[in-house]
Coordinates of C-alpha atoms in Angstrom, one line a residue:
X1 CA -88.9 61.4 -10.1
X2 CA -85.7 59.8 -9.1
X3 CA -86.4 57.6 -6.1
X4 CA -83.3 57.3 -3.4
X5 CA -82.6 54.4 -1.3
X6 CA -81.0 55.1 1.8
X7 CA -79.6 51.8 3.6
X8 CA -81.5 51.7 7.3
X9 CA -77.9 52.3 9.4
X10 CA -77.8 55.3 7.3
X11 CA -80.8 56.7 7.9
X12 CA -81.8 55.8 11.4
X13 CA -80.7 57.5 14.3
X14 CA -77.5 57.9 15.8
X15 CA -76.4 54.5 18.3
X16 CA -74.3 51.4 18.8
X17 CA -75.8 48.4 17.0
X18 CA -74.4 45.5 16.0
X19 CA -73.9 43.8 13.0
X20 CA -76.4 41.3 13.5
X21 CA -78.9 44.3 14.2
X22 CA -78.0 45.7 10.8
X23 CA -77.1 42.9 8.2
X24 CA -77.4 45.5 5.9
X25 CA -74.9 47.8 7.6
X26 CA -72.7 45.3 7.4
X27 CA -72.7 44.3 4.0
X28 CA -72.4 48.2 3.2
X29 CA -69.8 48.3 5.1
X30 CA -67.5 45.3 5.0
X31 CA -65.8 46.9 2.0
X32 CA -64.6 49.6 4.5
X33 CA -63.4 47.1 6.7
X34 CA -61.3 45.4 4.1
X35 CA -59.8 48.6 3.0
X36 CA -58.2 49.0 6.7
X37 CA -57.6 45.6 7.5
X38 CA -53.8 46.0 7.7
X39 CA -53.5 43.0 5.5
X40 CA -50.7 44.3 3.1
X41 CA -51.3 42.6 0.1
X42 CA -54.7 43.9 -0.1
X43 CA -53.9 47.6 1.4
X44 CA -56.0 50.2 -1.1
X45 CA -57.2 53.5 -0.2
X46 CA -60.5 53.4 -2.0
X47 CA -63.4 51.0 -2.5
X48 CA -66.6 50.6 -4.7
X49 CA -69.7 52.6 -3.2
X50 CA -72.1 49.8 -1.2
X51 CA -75.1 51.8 -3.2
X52 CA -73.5 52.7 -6.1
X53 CA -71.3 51.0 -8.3
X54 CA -70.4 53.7 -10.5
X55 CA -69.2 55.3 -7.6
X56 CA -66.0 54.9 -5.8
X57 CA -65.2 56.0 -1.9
X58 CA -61.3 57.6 -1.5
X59 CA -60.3 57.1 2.2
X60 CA -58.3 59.7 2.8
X61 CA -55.5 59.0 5.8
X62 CA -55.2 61.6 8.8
X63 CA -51.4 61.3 9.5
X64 CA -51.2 62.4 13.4
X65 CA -53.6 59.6 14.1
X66 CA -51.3 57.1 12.0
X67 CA -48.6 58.4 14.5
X68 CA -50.6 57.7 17.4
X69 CA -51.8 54.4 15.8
X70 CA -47.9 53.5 15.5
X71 CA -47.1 54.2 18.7
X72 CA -50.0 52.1 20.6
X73 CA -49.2 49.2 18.3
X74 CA -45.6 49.1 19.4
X75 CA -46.7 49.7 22.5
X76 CA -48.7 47.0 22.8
X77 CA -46.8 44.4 20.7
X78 CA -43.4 45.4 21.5
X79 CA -41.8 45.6 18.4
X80 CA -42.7 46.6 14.6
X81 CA -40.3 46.3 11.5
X82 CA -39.1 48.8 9.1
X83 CA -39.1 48.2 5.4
X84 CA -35.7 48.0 5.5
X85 CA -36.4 44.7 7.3
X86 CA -35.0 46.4 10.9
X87 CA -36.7 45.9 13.7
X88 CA -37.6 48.8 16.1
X89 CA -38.1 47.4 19.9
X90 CA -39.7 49.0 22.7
X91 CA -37.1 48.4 24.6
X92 CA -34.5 50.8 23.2
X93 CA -36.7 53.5 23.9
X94 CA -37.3 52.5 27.3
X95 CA -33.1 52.4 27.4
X96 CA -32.9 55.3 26.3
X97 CA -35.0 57.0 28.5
X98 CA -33.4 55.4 31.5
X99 CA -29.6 57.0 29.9
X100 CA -31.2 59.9 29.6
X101 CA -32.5 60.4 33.4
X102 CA -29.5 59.4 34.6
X103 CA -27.2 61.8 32.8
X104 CA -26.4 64.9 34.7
X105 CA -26.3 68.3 32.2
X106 CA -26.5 67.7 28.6
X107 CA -29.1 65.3 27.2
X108 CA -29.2 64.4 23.6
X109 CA -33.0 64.2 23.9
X110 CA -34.1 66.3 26.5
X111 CA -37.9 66.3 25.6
X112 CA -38.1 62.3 25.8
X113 CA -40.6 62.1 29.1
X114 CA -42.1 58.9 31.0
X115 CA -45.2 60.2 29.1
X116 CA -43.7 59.7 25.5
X117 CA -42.2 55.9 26.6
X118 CA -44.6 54.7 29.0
X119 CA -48.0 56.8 28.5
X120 CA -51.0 56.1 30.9
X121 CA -54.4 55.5 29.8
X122 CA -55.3 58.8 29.2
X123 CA -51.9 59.9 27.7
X124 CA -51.7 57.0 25.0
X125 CA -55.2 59.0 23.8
X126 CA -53.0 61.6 23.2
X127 CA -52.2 62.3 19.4
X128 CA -49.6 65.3 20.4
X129 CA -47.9 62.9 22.6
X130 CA -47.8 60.6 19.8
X131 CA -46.5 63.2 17.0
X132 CA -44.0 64.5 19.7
X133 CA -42.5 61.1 20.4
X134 CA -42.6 60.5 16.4
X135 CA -40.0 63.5 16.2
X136 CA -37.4 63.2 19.0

């Protein structure tokens, strides 16, 4: 009889714990952790199973998300850079809305809202708002 071990966080019922609760947790899952870490020179998108060597864990990316992800980090840092070595400010968007409401008739983005620019708390949970602002 083959005799499974199932890690405690694994097993136990659903809630928030900490770390500290769960050492183990946190050694099973600190591989995770460095596979999202946004560190660039150690980006991968799969890690060694914490139980089982011989098997490997593919993270698999949910690209709507990534555009909402995107959006709230140049919303909250103002800026981000293209790998063309551009950089893409919050500001121009914020310009451009501003052109764009005060233009009578014709607007070369006529979608572009306050909610796309300058999204409340509930709205920046939004991953259509994010997507929509991602194609104007």
């Amino acid at each position: 009889m083959v005799e499974l071990h199932i890690p405690p966080a694994l097993s136990a019922p659903r809630r928030w714990r900490s770390y500290k609760e769960d050492e183990e947790a946190a050694i099973c899952w600190q591989p995770l952790a460095e596979c999202v870490s946004g560190d660039i020179a150690r980006v991968s998108t799969s890690f060694e199973h914490p139980c089982d060597s011989s098997e490997v864990i593919q993270v698999i990316i949910d690209p709507p998300h990534i555009f909402k992800c995107i959006r709230n980090n140049l919303l909250k840092a103002g800026k981000f850079l293209l790998p063309s070595d551009k950089e893409v400010q919050h500001f121009h968007f914020e310009a451009l809305l501003d052109y764009e409401e005060q233009q009578a008739g014709l607007r070369a983005v006529p979608k572009l809202t306050k909610a796309h620019i300058r999204p409340n708390a509930f709205q920046k949970l939004s991953v259509k708002l994010a997507v929509q602002a991602s194609l104007l």
